mmCIF file of C-alpha atoms in Angstrom:
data_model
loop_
_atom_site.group_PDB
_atom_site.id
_atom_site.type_symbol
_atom_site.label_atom_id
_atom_site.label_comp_id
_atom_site.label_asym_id
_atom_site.label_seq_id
_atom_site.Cartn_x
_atom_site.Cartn_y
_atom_site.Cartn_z
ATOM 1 C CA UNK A 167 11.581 24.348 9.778
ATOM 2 C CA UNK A 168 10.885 20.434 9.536
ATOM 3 C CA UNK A 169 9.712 19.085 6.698
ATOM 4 C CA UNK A 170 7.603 15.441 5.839
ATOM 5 C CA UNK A 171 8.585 13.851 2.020
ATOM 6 C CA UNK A 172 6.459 11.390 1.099
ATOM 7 C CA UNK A 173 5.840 11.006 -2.740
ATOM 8 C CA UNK A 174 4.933 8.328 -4.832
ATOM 9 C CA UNK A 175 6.725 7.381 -8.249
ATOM 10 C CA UNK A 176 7.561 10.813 -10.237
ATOM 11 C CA UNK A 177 9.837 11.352 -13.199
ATOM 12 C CA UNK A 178 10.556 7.319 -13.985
ATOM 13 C CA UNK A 179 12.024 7.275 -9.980
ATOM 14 C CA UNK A 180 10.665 5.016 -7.664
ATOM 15 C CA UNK A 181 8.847 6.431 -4.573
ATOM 16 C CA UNK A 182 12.165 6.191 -2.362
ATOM 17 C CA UNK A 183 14.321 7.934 -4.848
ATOM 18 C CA UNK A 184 12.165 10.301 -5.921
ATOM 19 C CA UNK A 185 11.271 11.273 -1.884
ATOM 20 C CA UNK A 186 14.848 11.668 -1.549
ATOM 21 C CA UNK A 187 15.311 13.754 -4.535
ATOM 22 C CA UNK A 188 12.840 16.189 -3.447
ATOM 23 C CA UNK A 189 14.141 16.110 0.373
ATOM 24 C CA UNK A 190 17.981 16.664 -1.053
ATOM 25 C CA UNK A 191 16.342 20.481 -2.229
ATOM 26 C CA UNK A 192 15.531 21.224 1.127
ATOM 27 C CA UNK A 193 18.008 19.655 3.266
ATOM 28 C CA UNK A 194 20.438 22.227 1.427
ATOM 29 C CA UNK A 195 19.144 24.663 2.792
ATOM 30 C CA UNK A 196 19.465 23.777 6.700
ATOM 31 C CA UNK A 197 15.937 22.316 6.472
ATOM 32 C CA UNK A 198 15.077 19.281 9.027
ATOM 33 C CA UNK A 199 13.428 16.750 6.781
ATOM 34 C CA UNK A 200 11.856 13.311 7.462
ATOM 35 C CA UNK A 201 11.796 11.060 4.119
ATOM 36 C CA UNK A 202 9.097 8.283 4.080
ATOM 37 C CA UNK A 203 9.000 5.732 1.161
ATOM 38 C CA UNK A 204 5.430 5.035 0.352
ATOM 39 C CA UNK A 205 3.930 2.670 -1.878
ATOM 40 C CA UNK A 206 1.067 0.263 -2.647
ATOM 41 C CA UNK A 207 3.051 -2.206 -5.203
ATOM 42 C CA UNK A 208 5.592 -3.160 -6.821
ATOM 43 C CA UNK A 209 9.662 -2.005 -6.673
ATOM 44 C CA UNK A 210 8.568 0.934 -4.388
ATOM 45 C CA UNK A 211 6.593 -1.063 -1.901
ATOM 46 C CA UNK A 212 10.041 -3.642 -1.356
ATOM 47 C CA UNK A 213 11.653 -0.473 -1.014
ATOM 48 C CA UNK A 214 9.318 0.991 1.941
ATOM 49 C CA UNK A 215 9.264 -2.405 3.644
ATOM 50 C CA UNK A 216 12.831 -2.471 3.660
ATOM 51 C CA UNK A 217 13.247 0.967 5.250
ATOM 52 C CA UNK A 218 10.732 0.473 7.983
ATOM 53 C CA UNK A 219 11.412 -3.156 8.269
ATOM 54 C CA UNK A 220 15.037 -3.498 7.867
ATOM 55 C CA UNK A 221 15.346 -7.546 9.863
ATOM 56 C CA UNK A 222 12.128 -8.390 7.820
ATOM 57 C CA UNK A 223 11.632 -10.938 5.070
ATOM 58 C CA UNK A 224 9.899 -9.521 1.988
ATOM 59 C CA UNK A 225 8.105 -11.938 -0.540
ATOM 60 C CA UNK A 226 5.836 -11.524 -3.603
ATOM 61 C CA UNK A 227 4.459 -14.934 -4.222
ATOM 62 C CA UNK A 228 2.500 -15.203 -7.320
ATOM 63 C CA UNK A 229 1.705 -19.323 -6.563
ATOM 64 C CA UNK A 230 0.230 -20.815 -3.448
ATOM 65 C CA UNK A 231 3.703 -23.171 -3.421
ATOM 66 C CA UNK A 232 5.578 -20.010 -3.481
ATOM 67 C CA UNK A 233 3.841 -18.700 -0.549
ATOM 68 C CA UNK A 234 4.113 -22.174 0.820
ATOM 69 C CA UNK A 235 7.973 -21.640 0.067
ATOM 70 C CA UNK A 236 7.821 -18.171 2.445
ATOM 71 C CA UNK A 237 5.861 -19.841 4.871
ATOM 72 C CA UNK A 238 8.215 -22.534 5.700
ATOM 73 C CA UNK A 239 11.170 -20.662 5.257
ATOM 74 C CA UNK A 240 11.537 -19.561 9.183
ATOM 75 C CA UNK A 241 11.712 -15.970 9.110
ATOM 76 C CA UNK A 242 11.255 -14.496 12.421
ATOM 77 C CA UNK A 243 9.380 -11.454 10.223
ATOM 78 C CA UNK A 244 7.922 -12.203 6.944
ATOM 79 C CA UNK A 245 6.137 -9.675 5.281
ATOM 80 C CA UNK A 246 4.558 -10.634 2.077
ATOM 81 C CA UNK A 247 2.395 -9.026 -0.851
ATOM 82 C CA UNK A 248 0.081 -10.972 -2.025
ATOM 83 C CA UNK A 249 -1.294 -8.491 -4.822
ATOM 84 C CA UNK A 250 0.119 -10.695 -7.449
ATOM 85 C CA UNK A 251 -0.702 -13.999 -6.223
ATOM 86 C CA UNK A 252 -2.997 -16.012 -8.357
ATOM 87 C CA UNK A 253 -5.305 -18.347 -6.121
ATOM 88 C CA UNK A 254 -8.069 -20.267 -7.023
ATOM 89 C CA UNK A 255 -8.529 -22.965 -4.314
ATOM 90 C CA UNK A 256 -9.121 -20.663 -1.261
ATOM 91 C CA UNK A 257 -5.729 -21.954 -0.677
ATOM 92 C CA UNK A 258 -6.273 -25.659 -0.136
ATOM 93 C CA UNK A 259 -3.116 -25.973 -2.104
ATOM 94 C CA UNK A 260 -1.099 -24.777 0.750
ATOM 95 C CA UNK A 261 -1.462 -28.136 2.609
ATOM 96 C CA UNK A 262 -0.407 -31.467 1.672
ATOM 97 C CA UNK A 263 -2.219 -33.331 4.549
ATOM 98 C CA UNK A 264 -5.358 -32.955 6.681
ATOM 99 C CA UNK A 265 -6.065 -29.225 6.258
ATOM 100 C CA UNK A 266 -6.942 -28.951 10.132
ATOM 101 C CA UNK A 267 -3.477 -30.769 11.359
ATOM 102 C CA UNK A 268 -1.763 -28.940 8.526
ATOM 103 C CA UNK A 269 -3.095 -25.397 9.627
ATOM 104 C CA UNK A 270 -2.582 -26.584 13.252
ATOM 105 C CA UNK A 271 0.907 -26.850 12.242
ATOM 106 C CA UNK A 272 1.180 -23.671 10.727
ATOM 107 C CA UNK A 273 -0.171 -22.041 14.052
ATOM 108 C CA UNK A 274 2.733 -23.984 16.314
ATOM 109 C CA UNK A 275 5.642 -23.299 13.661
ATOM 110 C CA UNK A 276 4.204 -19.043 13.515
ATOM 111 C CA UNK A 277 3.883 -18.449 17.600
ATOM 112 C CA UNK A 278 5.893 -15.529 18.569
ATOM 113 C CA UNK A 279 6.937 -14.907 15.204
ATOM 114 C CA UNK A 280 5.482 -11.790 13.425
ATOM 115 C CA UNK A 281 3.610 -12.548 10.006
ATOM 116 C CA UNK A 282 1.936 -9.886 7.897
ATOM 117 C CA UNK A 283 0.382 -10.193 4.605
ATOM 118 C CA UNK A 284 -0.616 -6.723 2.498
ATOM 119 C CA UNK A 285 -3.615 -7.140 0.402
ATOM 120 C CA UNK A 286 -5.149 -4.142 -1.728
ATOM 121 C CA UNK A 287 -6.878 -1.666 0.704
ATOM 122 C CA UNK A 288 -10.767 -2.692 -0.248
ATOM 123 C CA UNK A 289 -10.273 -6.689 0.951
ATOM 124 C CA UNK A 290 -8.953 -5.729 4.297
ATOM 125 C CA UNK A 291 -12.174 -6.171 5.765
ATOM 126 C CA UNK A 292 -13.822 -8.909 3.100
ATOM 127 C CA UNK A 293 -15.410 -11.496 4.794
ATOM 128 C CA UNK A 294 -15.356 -14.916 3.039
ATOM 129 C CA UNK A 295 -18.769 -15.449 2.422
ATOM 130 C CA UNK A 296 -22.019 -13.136 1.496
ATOM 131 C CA UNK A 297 -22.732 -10.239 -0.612
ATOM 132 C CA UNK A 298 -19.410 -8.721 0.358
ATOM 133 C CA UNK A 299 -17.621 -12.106 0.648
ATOM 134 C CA UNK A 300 -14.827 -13.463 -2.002
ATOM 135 C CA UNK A 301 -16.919 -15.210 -4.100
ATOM 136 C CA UNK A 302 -19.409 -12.131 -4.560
ATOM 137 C CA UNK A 303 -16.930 -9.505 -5.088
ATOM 138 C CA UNK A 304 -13.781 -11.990 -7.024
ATOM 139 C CA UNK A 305 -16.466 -14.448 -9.166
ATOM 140 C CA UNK A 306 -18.658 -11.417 -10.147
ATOM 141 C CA UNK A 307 -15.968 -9.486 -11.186
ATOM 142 C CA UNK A 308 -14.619 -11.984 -13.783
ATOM 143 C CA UNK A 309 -18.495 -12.583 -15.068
ATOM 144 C CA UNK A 310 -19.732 -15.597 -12.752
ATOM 145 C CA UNK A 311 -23.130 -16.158 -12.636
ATOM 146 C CA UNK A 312 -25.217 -15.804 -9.764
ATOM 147 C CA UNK A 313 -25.168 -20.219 -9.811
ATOM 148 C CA UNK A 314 -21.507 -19.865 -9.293
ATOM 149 C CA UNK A 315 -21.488 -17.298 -6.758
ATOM 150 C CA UNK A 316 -23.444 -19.149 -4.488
ATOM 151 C CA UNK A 317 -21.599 -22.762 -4.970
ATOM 152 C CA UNK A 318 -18.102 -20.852 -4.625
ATOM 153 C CA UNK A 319 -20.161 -19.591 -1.126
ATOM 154 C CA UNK A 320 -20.960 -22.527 0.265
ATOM 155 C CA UNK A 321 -17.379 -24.082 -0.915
ATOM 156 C CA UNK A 322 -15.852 -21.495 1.015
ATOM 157 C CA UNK A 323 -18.172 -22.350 4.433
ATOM 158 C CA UNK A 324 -17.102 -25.725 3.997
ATOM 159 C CA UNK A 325 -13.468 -25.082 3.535
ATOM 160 C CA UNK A 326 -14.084 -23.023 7.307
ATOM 161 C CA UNK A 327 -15.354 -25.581 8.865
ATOM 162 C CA UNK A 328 -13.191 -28.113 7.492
ATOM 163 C CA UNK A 329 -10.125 -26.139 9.733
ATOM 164 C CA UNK A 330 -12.233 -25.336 12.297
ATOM 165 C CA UNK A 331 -11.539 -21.783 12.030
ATOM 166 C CA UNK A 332 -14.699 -18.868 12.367
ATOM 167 C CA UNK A 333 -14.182 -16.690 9.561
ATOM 168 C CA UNK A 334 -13.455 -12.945 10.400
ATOM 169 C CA UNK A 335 -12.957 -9.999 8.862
ATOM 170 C CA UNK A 336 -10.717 -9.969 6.054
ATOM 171 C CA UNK A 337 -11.322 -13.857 5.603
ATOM 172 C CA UNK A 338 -12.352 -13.348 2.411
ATOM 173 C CA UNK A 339 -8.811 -11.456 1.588
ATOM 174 C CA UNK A 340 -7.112 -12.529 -1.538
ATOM 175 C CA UNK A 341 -9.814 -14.692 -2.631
ATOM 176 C CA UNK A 342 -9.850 -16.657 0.665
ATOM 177 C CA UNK A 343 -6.107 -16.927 1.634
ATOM 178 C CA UNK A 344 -7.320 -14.547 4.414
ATOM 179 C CA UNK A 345 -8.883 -16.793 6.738
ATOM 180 C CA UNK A 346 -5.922 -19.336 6.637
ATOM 181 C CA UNK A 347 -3.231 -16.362 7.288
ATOM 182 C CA UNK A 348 -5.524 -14.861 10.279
ATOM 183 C CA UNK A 349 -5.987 -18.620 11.395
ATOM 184 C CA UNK A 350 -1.809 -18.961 12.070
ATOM 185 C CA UNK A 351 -1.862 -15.432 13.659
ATOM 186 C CA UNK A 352 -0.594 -13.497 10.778
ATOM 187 C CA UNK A 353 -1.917 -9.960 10.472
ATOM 188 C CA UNK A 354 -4.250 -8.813 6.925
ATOM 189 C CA UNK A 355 -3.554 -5.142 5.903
ATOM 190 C CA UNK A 356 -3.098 -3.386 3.050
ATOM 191 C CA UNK A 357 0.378 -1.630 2.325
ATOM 192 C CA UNK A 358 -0.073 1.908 3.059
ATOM 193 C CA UNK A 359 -1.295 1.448 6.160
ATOM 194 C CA UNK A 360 1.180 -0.668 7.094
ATOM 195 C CA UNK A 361 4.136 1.531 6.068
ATOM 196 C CA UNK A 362 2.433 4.210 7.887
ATOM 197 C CA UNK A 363 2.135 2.796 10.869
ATOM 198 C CA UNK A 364 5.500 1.267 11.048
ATOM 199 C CA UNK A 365 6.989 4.739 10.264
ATOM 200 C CA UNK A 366 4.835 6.385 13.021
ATOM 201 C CA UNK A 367 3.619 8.699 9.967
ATOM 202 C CA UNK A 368 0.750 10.244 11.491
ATOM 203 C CA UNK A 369 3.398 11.274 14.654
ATOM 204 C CA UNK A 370 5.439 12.640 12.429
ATOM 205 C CA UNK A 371 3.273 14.630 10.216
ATOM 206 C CA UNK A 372 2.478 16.528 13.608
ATOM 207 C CA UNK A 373 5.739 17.879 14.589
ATOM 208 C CA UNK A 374 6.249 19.141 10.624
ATOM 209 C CA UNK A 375 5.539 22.514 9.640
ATOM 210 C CA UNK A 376 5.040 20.862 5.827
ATOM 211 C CA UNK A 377 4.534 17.615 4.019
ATOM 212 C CA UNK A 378 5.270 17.499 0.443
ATOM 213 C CA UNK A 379 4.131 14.386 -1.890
ATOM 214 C CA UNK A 380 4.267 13.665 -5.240
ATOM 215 C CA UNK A 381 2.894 11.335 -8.466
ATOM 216 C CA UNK A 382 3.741 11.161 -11.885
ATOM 217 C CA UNK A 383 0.105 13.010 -12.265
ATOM 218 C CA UNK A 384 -2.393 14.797 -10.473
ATOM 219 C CA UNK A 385 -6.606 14.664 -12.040
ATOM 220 C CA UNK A 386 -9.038 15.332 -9.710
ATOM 221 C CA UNK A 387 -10.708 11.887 -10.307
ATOM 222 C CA UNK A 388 -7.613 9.802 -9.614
ATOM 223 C CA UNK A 389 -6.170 12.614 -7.650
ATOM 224 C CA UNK A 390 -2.075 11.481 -7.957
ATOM 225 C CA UNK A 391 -3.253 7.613 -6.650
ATOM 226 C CA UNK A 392 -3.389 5.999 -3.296
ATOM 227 C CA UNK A 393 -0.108 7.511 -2.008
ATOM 228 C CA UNK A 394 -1.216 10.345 -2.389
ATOM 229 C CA UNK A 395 -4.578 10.445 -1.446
ATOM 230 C CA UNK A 396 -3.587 8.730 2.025
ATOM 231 C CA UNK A 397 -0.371 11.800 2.467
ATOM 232 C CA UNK A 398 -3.360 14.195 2.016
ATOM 233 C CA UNK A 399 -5.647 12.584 4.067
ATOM 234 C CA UNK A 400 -3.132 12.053 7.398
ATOM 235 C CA UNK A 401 -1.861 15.976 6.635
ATOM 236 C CA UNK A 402 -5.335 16.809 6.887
ATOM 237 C CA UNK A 403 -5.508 14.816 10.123
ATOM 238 C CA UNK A 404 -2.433 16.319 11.369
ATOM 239 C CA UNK A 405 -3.565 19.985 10.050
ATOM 240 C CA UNK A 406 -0.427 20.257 8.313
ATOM 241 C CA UNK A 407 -0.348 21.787 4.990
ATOM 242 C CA UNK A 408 0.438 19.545 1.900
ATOM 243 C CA UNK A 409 1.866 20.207 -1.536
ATOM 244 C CA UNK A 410 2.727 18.169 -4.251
ATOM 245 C CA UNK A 411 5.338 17.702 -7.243
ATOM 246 C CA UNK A 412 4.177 16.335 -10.199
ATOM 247 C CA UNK A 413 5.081 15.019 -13.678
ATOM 248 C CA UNK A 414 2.073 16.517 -14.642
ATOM 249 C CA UNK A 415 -1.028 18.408 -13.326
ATOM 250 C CA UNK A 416 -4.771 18.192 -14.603
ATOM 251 C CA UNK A 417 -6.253 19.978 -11.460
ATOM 252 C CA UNK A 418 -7.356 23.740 -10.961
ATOM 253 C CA UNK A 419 -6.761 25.703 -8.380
ATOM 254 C CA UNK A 420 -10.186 24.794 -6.644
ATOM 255 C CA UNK A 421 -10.352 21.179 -7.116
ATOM 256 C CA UNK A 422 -6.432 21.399 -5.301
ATOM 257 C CA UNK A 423 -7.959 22.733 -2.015
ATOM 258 C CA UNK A 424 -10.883 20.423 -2.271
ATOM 259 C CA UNK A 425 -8.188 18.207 -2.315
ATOM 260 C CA UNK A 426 -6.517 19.353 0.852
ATOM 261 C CA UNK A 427 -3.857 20.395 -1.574
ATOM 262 C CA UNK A 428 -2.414 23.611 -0.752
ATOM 263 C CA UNK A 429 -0.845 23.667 -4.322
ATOM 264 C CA UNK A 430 0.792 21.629 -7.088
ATOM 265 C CA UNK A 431 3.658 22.144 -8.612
ATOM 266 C CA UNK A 432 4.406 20.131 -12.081
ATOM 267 C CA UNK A 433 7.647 19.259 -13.893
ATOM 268 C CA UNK A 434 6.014 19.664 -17.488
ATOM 269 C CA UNK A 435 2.580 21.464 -18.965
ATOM 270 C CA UNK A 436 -0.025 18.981 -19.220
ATOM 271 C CA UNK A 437 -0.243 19.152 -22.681
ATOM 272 C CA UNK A 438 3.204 19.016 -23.225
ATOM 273 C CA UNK A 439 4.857 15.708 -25.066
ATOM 274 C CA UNK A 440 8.149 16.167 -23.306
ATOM 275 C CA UNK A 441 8.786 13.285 -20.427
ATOM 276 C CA UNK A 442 9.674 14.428 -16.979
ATOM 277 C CA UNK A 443 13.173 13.713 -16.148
ATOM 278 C CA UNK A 444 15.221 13.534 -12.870
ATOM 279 C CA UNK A 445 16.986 16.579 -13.698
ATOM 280 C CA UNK A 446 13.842 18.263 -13.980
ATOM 281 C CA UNK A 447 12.489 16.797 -10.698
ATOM 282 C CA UNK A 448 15.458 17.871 -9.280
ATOM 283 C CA UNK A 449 15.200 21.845 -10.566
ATOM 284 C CA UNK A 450 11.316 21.918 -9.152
ATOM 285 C CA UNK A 451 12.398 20.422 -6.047
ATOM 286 C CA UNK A 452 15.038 22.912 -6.020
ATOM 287 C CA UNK A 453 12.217 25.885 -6.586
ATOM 288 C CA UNK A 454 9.687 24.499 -3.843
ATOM 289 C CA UNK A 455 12.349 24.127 -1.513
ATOM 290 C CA UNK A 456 13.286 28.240 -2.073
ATOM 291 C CA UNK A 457 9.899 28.861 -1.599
ATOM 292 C CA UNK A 458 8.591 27.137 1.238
ATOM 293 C CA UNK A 459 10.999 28.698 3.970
ATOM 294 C CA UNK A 460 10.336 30.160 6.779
#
């Protein structure tokens, strides 16, 4: 039997831990299992690059100098989150001299180096400019007027043309930053699909006979979060059935298989006041592993 672990933060453990925790349960009993540290942020997310990645550089600037910093630093890999980084000069900041011969720079000092920056899943594709562009979806967001919008617009079509560079999908990524880190060759994704496709996920799904995730809840609005909505949807793909261990579980029985959940199983009652512990992770684990055997 081969089994796929890929569960997102559960019991105060961070997705790696936690995916080994549950894994540990089955590997005890002579199961082949395949862990795979997922995560969209934070601790976890270091964690997954560092797995899949192990020569890469990983950076979390929150400042254009800081990701000025990683830029120049001369990594041969650099992957870095930019979820955190505040930016409010479509990255103008990032060059001291004539943006063109600056950016130019950037593109000589990045060739045959490999540069990817992870960027929540909905600004993969923003464009810079237009109803969908930065300005529309960043500026409206924080209550900008329609005046605003359409100055920060043309700024931004300015800024463009001011490098020289045609703005492309995903230009308009972290307010802007996009079109300079596409410009230099760098590639604009968000995490999970990067993790996944550096871990061959989808392959691997299709030689298990079982995937198991996890969350520190399961609702059918939220359903567990993004790590687990993307393990369900590539099990799905794979037509591999999925599970999942859970702090807690809001879901029915129905609203699991609508899901693509085969079931879930949940460390305390919902209603319960008691926190979900490791050792308690580890006992479920323990129970799912005894049952899903074959």
């Amino acid at each position: 039997m081969r089994v796929v672990v890929a569960s997102d933060a559960v019991a105060g453990l961070t997705p790696a831990a936690a995916s080994e925790q549950i894994a540990r349960a089955f590997a005890e009993r002579g199961v082949a299992v395949a862990v795979v540290p997922l995560a969209a942020t934070g601790q976890g997310l270091r964690e997954g690059v560092a797995a899949c990645c192990p020569s890469a550089v990983f950076a979390a600037p929150t400042t254009t100098a800081e990701l000025a910093e990683a830029l120049a630093a001369g990594a041969d890999q650099l992957v870095v989150d930019l979820s955190g980084l505040s930016v409010d000069d479509l990255g103008r900041s990032l060059f001291d001299a004539d943006p063109a011969d600056s950016l130019a720079q950037l593109r000589r000092s990045w060739a045959g180096r490999e540069l990817t920056a992870l960027v929540p899943e909905e600004e993969v594709e923003r464009p810079l400019t237009g109803l969908s562009g930065h300005a529309s979806t960043a500026l409206r967001a924080e209550g900008a007027d329609l005046n605003a919008i359409l100055l920060a617009d043309a700024e931004a079509e300015r800024w463009a043309a001011e490098l020289g560079v045609e703005p492309s999908q995903g230009s308009g990524a972290a307010r802007g930053l996009g079109l300079i880190l596409a410009a230099i060759g760098g590639q604009v994704t968000d995490p999970l699909t990067f993790l996944a496709a550096r871990f061959d996920l989808a392959a691997t799904m299709a030689r298990a006979d079982l995937v198991v995730t996890g969350a520190e809840s399961l609702d059918f609005h939220a359903l567990g979060g993004p790590v687990v909505k993307r393990v369900a949807q590539l099990a799905a793909a794979a037509l591999r059935p999925v599970i999942a261990v859970v702090g807690r579980n809001f879901v029915s029985s129905r609203e699991l298989r609508l899901g693509g959940f085969e079931t879930a199983y949940p460390l305390v009652p919902a209603a319960s006041t008691q926190n979900a512990t490791p050792e308690r992770l580890a006992e479920v684990a323990e129970q799912v592993a005894s049952t899903w055997q074959w």
